[in-house]
mmCIF file of C-alpha atoms in Angstrom:
data_model
loop_
_atom_site.group_PDB
_atom_site.id
_atom_site.type_symbol
_atom_site.label_atom_id
_atom_site.label_comp_id
_atom_site.label_asym_id
_atom_site.label_seq_id
_atom_site.Cartn_x
_atom_site.Cartn_y
_atom_site.Cartn_z
ATOM 1 C CA PHE A 59 0.137 -0.099 0.126
ATOM 2 C CA SER A 60 1.731 3.239 -1.155
ATOM 3 C CA HIS A 61 2.055 6.363 0.680
ATOM 4 C CA ARG A 62 0.808 9.369 -1.196
ATOM 5 C CA VAL A 63 0.974 12.300 1.500
ATOM 6 C CA SER A 64 4.215 13.261 2.681
ATOM 7 C CA ILE A 65 4.308 14.653 6.354
ATOM 8 C CA ALA A 66 2.612 18.126 6.840
ATOM 9 C CA THR A 67 4.214 19.233 10.159
ATOM 10 C CA ILE A 68 5.793 17.669 12.963
ATOM 11 C CA PHE A 69 8.180 18.614 15.880
ATOM 12 C CA VAL A 70 9.209 17.212 18.608
ATOM 13 C CA MET A 71 9.933 19.155 22.002
ATOM 14 C CA LEU A 72 12.783 17.239 23.830
ATOM 15 C CA ARG A 73 14.246 19.194 26.984
ATOM 16 C CA LEU A 74 17.382 17.274 26.239
ATOM 17 C CA LEU A 75 19.539 17.434 29.748
ATOM 18 C CA PRO A 76 16.782 16.853 31.985
ATOM 19 C CA LEU A 77 15.508 14.319 29.962
ATOM 20 C CA THR A 78 19.040 12.387 29.241
ATOM 21 C CA VAL A 79 19.506 12.571 33.044
ATOM 22 C CA SER A 80 16.298 10.861 33.465
ATOM 23 C CA LEU A 81 16.489 7.981 30.976
ATOM 24 C CA VAL A 82 20.420 7.207 31.310
ATOM 25 C CA ALA A 83 21.166 8.050 35.081
ATOM 26 C CA GLY A 84 17.684 7.153 36.532
ATOM 27 C CA ALA A 85 17.632 10.281 38.652
ATOM 28 C CA ARG A 86 14.215 10.943 37.812
ATOM 29 C CA GLN A 87 10.959 9.193 36.600
ATOM 30 C CA ALA A 88 10.403 8.198 32.923
ATOM 31 C CA PRO A 89 9.336 11.514 31.234
ATOM 32 C CA HIS A 90 5.736 12.506 30.187
ATOM 33 C CA LEU A 91 4.896 11.642 27.130
ATOM 34 C CA VAL A 92 2.078 13.822 25.017
ATOM 35 C CA MET A 93 1.288 12.805 21.476
ATOM 36 C CA MET A 94 -0.573 15.306 19.792
ATOM 37 C CA VAL A 95 -2.340 14.796 16.285
ATOM 38 C CA LEU A 96 -3.736 18.083 14.120
ATOM 39 C CA ASP A 97 -6.267 16.723 12.439
ATOM 40 C CA ASP A 98 -5.927 17.580 8.458
ATOM 41 C CA VAL A 99 -3.164 20.284 9.057
ATOM 42 C CA GLY A 100 -1.251 20.536 5.625
ATOM 43 C CA TRP A 101 2.526 21.919 5.201
ATOM 44 C CA THR A 102 1.354 25.084 3.939
ATOM 45 C CA ASP A 103 -0.957 25.408 6.980
ATOM 46 C CA VAL A 104 1.689 26.295 9.499
ATOM 47 C CA GLY A 105 3.609 30.042 9.567
ATOM 48 C CA TYR A 106 7.162 28.777 9.642
ATOM 49 C CA HIS A 107 6.211 26.738 5.966
ATOM 50 C CA GLY A 108 5.510 30.213 4.767
ATOM 51 C CA SER A 109 1.728 30.028 5.656
ATOM 52 C CA ASP A 110 -0.151 33.294 5.604
ATOM 53 C CA PHE A 111 -2.140 31.662 8.366
ATOM 54 C CA PRO A 112 -0.876 32.973 11.938
ATOM 55 C CA THR A 113 0.434 30.487 13.952
ATOM 56 C CA PRO A 114 3.143 31.906 16.310
ATOM 57 C CA HIS A 115 2.996 29.281 19.018
ATOM 58 C CA ILE A 116 3.319 26.294 16.475
ATOM 59 C CA ASP A 117 6.365 28.397 14.949
ATOM 60 C CA GLN A 118 7.860 29.148 18.254
ATOM 61 C CA LEU A 119 7.517 25.275 19.151
ATOM 62 C CA ALA A 120 9.274 24.140 15.495
ATOM 63 C CA THR A 121 11.758 26.670 15.206
ATOM 64 C CA LYS A 122 13.117 27.744 18.382
ATOM 65 C CA GLU A 123 12.453 25.082 20.920
ATOM 66 C CA GLY A 124 11.676 21.895 19.427
ATOM 67 C CA ILE A 125 13.163 19.191 16.685
ATOM 68 C CA ARG A 126 11.477 19.249 13.262
ATOM 69 C CA LEU A 127 11.482 15.732 11.526
ATOM 70 C CA GLU A 128 10.331 16.534 8.011
ATOM 71 C CA LYS A 129 11.352 13.455 6.207
ATOM 72 C CA TYR A 130 8.406 11.047 6.865
ATOM 73 C CA TYR A 131 5.216 9.532 5.355
ATOM 74 C CA VAL A 132 1.755 9.562 6.791
ATOM 75 C CA GLN A 133 -1.421 7.579 4.808
ATOM 76 C CA GLN A 134 -3.945 9.699 2.833
ATOM 77 C CA VAL A 135 -6.873 9.708 5.085
ATOM 78 C CA CYS A 136 -7.369 9.606 9.166
ATOM 79 C CA SER A 137 -7.484 5.938 10.141
ATOM 80 C CA PRO A 138 -4.530 4.145 8.353
ATOM 81 C CA THR A 139 -2.437 6.681 10.054
ATOM 82 C CA ARG A 140 -3.799 6.705 13.331
ATOM 83 C CA SER A 141 -3.750 2.825 13.183
ATOM 84 C CA ALA A 142 -0.123 3.313 12.738
ATOM 85 C CA LEU A 143 0.405 5.816 15.600
ATOM 86 C CA MET A 144 -1.302 4.086 18.240
ATOM 87 C CA THR A 145 0.468 0.428 17.539
ATOM 88 C CA GLY A 146 3.878 1.236 15.693
ATOM 89 C CA ARG A 147 3.040 -0.903 12.911
ATOM 90 C CA TYR A 148 2.395 -0.022 9.370
ATOM 91 C CA PRO A 149 -1.694 -0.210 8.567
ATOM 92 C CA PHE A 150 -1.340 -3.460 6.177
ATOM 93 C CA LYS A 151 0.104 -5.392 9.314
ATOM 94 C CA THR A 152 -3.166 -4.474 10.877
ATOM 95 C CA GLY A 153 -5.839 -4.530 8.423
ATOM 96 C CA MET A 154 -6.258 -1.022 8.787
ATOM 97 C CA GLN A 155 -4.989 0.101 4.984
ATOM 98 C CA HIS A 156 -8.024 1.876 4.051
ATOM 99 C CA CYS A 157 -7.927 3.954 1.050
ATOM 100 C CA SER A 158 -10.914 5.371 2.940
ATOM 101 C CA THR A 159 -12.001 6.006 6.416
ATOM 102 C CA LEU A 160 -13.422 4.290 9.213
ATOM 103 C CA LEU A 161 -17.466 4.773 8.215
ATOM 104 C CA PRO A 162 -20.008 5.442 10.695
ATOM 105 C CA GLY A 163 -21.288 2.237 12.153
ATOM 106 C CA THR A 164 -18.301 0.114 10.502
ATOM 107 C CA SER A 165 -17.647 -2.997 12.536
ATOM 108 C CA ALA A 166 -13.859 -2.531 11.723
ATOM 109 C CA LYS A 167 -11.300 -1.653 14.232
ATOM 110 C CA LEU A 168 -7.863 -2.200 15.557
ATOM 111 C CA PRO A 169 -7.046 -5.798 16.186
ATOM 112 C CA GLU A 170 -7.449 -6.620 19.878
ATOM 113 C CA GLU A 171 -4.268 -8.779 19.567
ATOM 114 C CA VAL A 172 -2.211 -6.112 18.577
ATOM 115 C CA PRO A 173 -1.303 -3.966 21.279
ATOM 116 C CA THR A 174 -1.354 0.102 21.448
ATOM 117 C CA ILE A 175 1.157 2.280 22.769
ATOM 118 C CA ALA A 176 -1.580 3.004 25.573
ATOM 119 C CA GLU A 177 -1.575 -0.413 26.601
ATOM 120 C CA VAL A 178 2.319 -1.017 26.584
ATOM 121 C CA LEU A 179 3.024 2.558 28.580
ATOM 122 C CA ARG A 180 0.164 1.667 30.787
ATOM 123 C CA ASP A 181 2.068 -1.970 31.669
ATOM 124 C CA ASN A 182 5.207 -0.158 32.016
ATOM 125 C CA GLY A 183 3.988 2.404 34.790
ATOM 126 C CA TYR A 184 2.330 5.289 33.259
ATOM 127 C CA SER A 185 -1.124 6.689 33.716
ATOM 128 C CA THR A 186 -2.818 7.235 30.123
ATOM 129 C CA ALA A 187 -5.855 9.643 28.958
ATOM 130 C CA ALA A 188 -6.996 10.260 25.681
ATOM 131 C CA ILE A 189 -8.697 13.737 24.315
ATOM 132 C CA GLY A 190 -10.562 14.657 20.938
ATOM 133 C CA LYS A 191 -10.443 12.040 18.228
ATOM 134 C CA TRP A 192 -10.280 8.378 17.982
ATOM 135 C CA HIS A 193 -11.765 6.881 14.423
ATOM 136 C CA LEU A 194 -10.189 3.465 15.255
ATOM 137 C CA GLY A 195 -13.164 1.372 16.061
ATOM 138 C CA TYR A 196 -16.175 1.437 18.373
ATOM 139 C CA ASP A 197 -18.204 -1.702 18.057
ATOM 140 C CA SER A 198 -17.794 -2.145 21.587
ATOM 141 C CA TRP A 199 -16.685 -0.719 24.751
ATOM 142 C CA GLU A 200 -13.559 -2.907 24.188
ATOM 143 C CA ALA A 201 -12.573 -1.234 21.053
ATOM 144 C CA THR A 202 -12.811 2.579 22.148
ATOM 145 C CA PRO A 203 -10.070 3.943 24.048
ATOM 146 C CA ILE A 204 -11.011 3.194 27.355
ATOM 147 C CA GLY A 205 -10.819 -0.343 25.841
ATOM 148 C CA ARG A 206 -7.366 -0.301 24.987
ATOM 149 C CA GLY A 207 -5.538 0.963 27.388
ATOM 150 C CA PHE A 208 -6.660 4.508 28.464
ATOM 151 C CA ASP A 209 -7.419 5.009 32.080
ATOM 152 C CA SER A 210 -9.488 7.879 30.680
ATOM 153 C CA TYR A 211 -11.158 9.653 27.421
ATOM 154 C CA ALA A 212 -13.122 12.428 25.985
ATOM 155 C CA GLY A 213 -13.936 13.218 22.717
ATOM 156 C CA TYR A 214 -15.852 11.850 19.602
ATOM 157 C CA LEU A 215 -15.409 8.246 18.006
ATOM 158 C CA GLN A 216 -16.410 8.527 14.672
ATOM 159 C CA GLY A 217 -14.176 10.653 12.034
ATOM 160 C CA GLN A 218 -15.520 14.142 12.349
ATOM 161 C CA THR A 219 -18.346 15.733 14.492
ATOM 162 C CA ASP A 220 -19.979 19.181 14.499
ATOM 163 C CA TYR A 221 -17.998 21.642 16.183
ATOM 164 C CA TYR A 222 -21.230 22.889 18.014
ATOM 165 C CA ASN A 223 -24.125 20.528 18.162
ATOM 166 C CA LYS A 224 -21.629 17.482 18.320
ATOM 167 C CA THR A 225 -23.304 15.458 15.460
ATOM 168 C CA ILE A 226 -22.676 13.256 12.526
ATOM 169 C CA SER A 227 -25.091 11.327 9.999
ATOM 170 C CA GLY A 228 -27.797 12.605 12.643
ATOM 171 C CA GLY A 229 -26.198 10.824 15.551
ATOM 172 C CA PHE A 230 -24.829 12.380 18.828
ATOM 173 C CA ASP A 231 -20.770 11.619 19.249
ATOM 174 C CA PHE A 232 -19.589 13.725 22.366
ATOM 175 C CA TRP A 233 -18.170 11.645 24.991
ATOM 176 C CA ARG A 234 -16.329 11.093 28.605
ATOM 177 C CA ASN A 235 -15.522 7.738 28.525
ATOM 178 C CA LYS A 236 -19.061 5.798 28.455
ATOM 179 C CA THR A 237 -21.088 9.105 29.170
ATOM 180 C CA CYS A 238 -22.560 11.307 26.623
ATOM 181 C CA ALA A 239 -21.456 14.428 27.183
ATOM 182 C CA TRP A 240 -24.806 15.924 26.599
ATOM 183 C CA GLU A 241 -23.851 19.392 28.210
ATOM 184 C CA GLU A 242 -21.027 20.400 25.564
ATOM 185 C CA LEU A 243 -24.352 20.755 22.918
ATOM 186 C CA GLY A 244 -24.395 24.352 21.275
ATOM 187 C CA LYS A 245 -20.527 24.721 22.629
ATOM 188 C CA TYR A 246 -17.528 25.532 20.470
ATOM 189 C CA SER A 247 -15.416 21.682 21.244
ATOM 190 C CA MET A 248 -12.100 23.121 21.645
ATOM 191 C CA ASP A 249 -12.956 24.567 24.946
ATOM 192 C CA PHE A 250 -13.901 20.712 26.344
ATOM 193 C CA TYR A 251 -10.541 19.437 25.364
ATOM 194 C CA MET A 252 -8.622 22.132 27.102
ATOM 195 C CA LYS A 253 -10.712 21.651 30.072
ATOM 196 C CA GLU A 254 -10.188 18.193 30.144
ATOM 197 C CA ALA A 255 -5.980 18.596 29.489
ATOM 198 C CA GLU A 256 -6.032 20.505 32.426
ATOM 199 C CA ARG A 257 -8.412 18.187 34.319
ATOM 200 C CA VAL A 258 -6.085 15.548 33.392
ATOM 201 C CA LEU A 259 -3.295 17.303 34.293
ATOM 202 C CA ASP A 260 -4.666 18.360 37.786
ATOM 203 C CA GLU A 261 -5.784 14.634 38.723
ATOM 204 C CA ARG A 262 -3.065 12.215 37.576
ATOM 205 C CA ASP A 263 -1.284 10.466 39.934
ATOM 206 C CA PRO A 264 1.980 12.047 40.523
ATOM 207 C CA SER A 265 3.996 9.092 41.695
ATOM 208 C CA LYS A 266 3.421 7.940 37.836
ATOM 209 C CA PRO A 267 4.895 9.339 34.758
ATOM 210 C CA LEU A 268 1.913 10.738 32.441
ATOM 211 C CA PHE A 269 0.988 9.603 28.681
ATOM 212 C CA LEU A 270 -1.776 12.017 26.922
ATOM 213 C CA TYR A 271 -2.920 11.622 23.668
ATOM 214 C CA PHE A 272 -4.407 14.522 22.485
ATOM 215 C CA ALA A 273 -6.000 14.120 19.108
ATOM 216 C CA HIS A 274 -7.248 17.592 18.364
ATOM 217 C CA GLN A 275 -10.418 18.158 16.091
ATOM 218 C CA GLU A 276 -9.140 21.050 14.081
ATOM 219 C CA ILE A 277 -9.063 21.588 11.112
ATOM 220 C CA HIS A 278 -10.929 18.872 10.057
ATOM 221 C CA ILE A 279 -14.442 19.505 8.324
ATOM 222 C CA PRO A 280 -17.154 20.897 8.560
ATOM 223 C CA LEU A 281 -15.713 24.515 8.430
ATOM 224 C CA GLU A 282 -16.842 25.751 11.681
ATOM 225 C CA GLY A 283 -14.721 29.177 13.264
ATOM 226 C CA PRO A 284 -14.709 29.685 16.848
ATOM 227 C CA PRO A 285 -16.933 31.826 18.102
ATOM 228 C CA GLU A 286 -14.494 34.337 19.908
ATOM 229 C CA PRO A 287 -13.863 37.505 17.778
ATOM 230 C CA GLU A 288 -10.065 37.579 18.136
ATOM 231 C CA TYR A 289 -9.468 34.895 15.630
ATOM 232 C CA ALA A 290 -11.829 36.431 13.230
ATOM 233 C CA GLU A 291 -9.431 39.079 13.725
ATOM 234 C CA ASN A 292 -6.266 37.477 13.298
ATOM 235 C CA CYS A 293 -7.491 36.488 9.762
ATOM 236 C CA LYS A 294 -9.118 39.375 8.632
ATOM 237 C CA ALA A 295 -6.761 39.455 5.822
ATOM 238 C CA PHE A 296 -9.162 36.627 4.047
ATOM 239 C CA LYS A 297 -12.539 38.049 2.484
ATOM 240 C CA MET A 298 -12.549 35.552 0.059
ATOM 241 C CA THR A 299 -13.333 31.660 -0.882
ATOM 242 C CA ASP A 300 -10.824 30.474 -3.042
ATOM 243 C CA PRO A 301 -12.077 28.660 -6.800
ATOM 244 C CA ASN A 302 -11.988 25.461 -4.760
ATOM 245 C CA GLY A 303 -14.822 26.729 -2.706
ATOM 246 C CA LEU A 304 -12.980 26.302 0.629
ATOM 247 C CA ASN A 305 -13.496 29.491 3.029
ATOM 248 C CA ARG A 306 -10.010 30.420 3.652
ATOM 249 C CA HIS A 307 -11.161 32.836 6.637
ATOM 250 C CA THR A 308 -12.849 30.407 8.338
ATOM 251 C CA LEU A 309 -10.131 27.664 8.048
ATOM 252 C CA CYS A 310 -7.612 30.316 9.202
ATOM 253 C CA THR A 311 -9.935 31.074 12.443
ATOM 254 C CA MET A 312 -9.945 27.454 13.130
ATOM 255 C CA MET A 313 -5.967 27.307 12.870
ATOM 256 C CA SER A 314 -5.274 30.015 14.794
ATOM 257 C CA ARG A 315 -7.760 28.628 17.696
ATOM 258 C CA LEU A 316 -5.666 25.475 17.095
ATOM 259 C CA ASP A 317 -2.450 27.378 17.769
ATOM 260 C CA LYS A 318 -3.414 29.629 20.550
ATOM 261 C CA SER A 319 -4.619 25.936 22.529
ATOM 262 C CA ILE A 320 -1.070 24.658 21.817
ATOM 263 C CA GLY A 321 0.371 27.697 23.425
ATOM 264 C CA ASP A 322 -2.219 27.241 26.363
ATOM 265 C CA PHE A 323 -1.348 23.553 26.513
ATOM 266 C CA VAL A 324 2.454 24.402 27.068
ATOM 267 C CA ASP A 325 1.652 27.046 29.451
ATOM 268 C CA MET A 326 -0.224 24.355 31.468
ATOM 269 C CA LEU A 327 2.365 21.958 31.323
ATOM 270 C CA LYS A 328 4.567 24.728 32.585
ATOM 271 C CA SER A 329 2.547 26.332 35.570
ATOM 272 C CA LYS A 330 2.478 22.670 36.853
ATOM 273 C CA GLY A 331 5.653 21.899 37.251
ATOM 274 C CA MET A 332 5.993 19.551 34.089
ATOM 275 C CA TRP A 333 7.557 21.116 31.320
ATOM 276 C CA GLU A 334 10.903 20.018 31.554
ATOM 277 C CA ASP A 335 9.985 16.576 31.802
ATOM 278 C CA THR A 336 7.906 16.146 29.098
ATOM 279 C CA LEU A 337 8.406 14.994 25.465
ATOM 280 C CA LEU A 338 5.632 16.710 23.280
ATOM 281 C CA TRP A 339 5.333 15.143 19.856
ATOM 282 C CA VAL A 340 3.191 16.738 17.277
ATOM 283 C CA THR A 341 2.079 15.864 13.845
ATOM 284 C CA THR A 342 -0.409 15.685 11.500
ATOM 285 C CA ASP A 343 -2.590 12.646 10.259
ATOM 286 C CA ASN A 344 -2.811 13.335 6.604
ATOM 287 C CA GLY A 345 -2.411 16.840 5.807
ATOM 288 C CA GLU A 346 -4.563 19.065 3.046
ATOM 289 C CA ILE A 347 -4.987 16.042 0.640
ATOM 290 C CA GLY A 348 -6.944 14.256 3.045
ATOM 291 C CA ARG A 349 -8.551 17.323 3.733
ATOM 292 C CA ALA A 350 -10.059 17.582 0.450
ATOM 293 C CA SER A 351 -10.733 13.744 -0.128
ATOM 294 C CA CYS A 352 -13.010 13.995 3.390
ATOM 295 C CA ARG A 353 -14.798 16.934 1.552
ATOM 296 C CA GLU A 354 -15.371 15.217 -1.746
ATOM 297 C CA ARG A 355 -16.817 12.136 0.708
ATOM 298 C CA VAL A 356 -19.082 14.434 2.705
#
């Protein structure tokens, strides 16, 4: 199965000295690990690649504080890439080599006999949590994040959901573990994710290192911008839609909100004294071609 889309954006934040001391000398506990997946973020959606979208927090991490790894490939759509990230195996090794994504109502899922990174880390002393998009199967609770190694989960199980009414194909898809998060109806999703991230950091077991899988909803369709006027102001240069009908202004506001959330999350880690012991890995799942193909299917 050939890879079609090159990496859209990735940076790794590694505080080298403290983690070297931790891993080699054993002077500290194992580092906290955060895998952050940005949905459908393309190569030219970030400022440091010359985008006209303002992404100062991402740019700071990628160019001043992190290591950029930009010569690898992802799959062309969501589920295959996420299966590889979750298992460390090529999608064709696990039956996840779909040219499409997992559709609503499917019984397809990650094979139970293939361990996830969360299961492996949990078995090695880590606390684990997942936030955001899953899209790797949900024919039973055992196939969802809480059945695949995560102590807690908050987000949606399918490939997309409305940012405000939390529905896809007429069904509500927004969860806290096994409970529908009805109270989030009408609210912009990012606020929920950020509150959950703070809860995870506040309530974690301080005697254990933390693994957090933070799978952002932005900037996947539907194109729905955040309600705060600051993001529209950040993107006021965009007044017209492009020839393909993609509303660049709305997409820019979503990217601006995503960038702000990453900056806020880093601030959370710093305020809780975790920043110096955290490895933050940020990647896209498939980039702009995947966004276009999803738009065509929907």
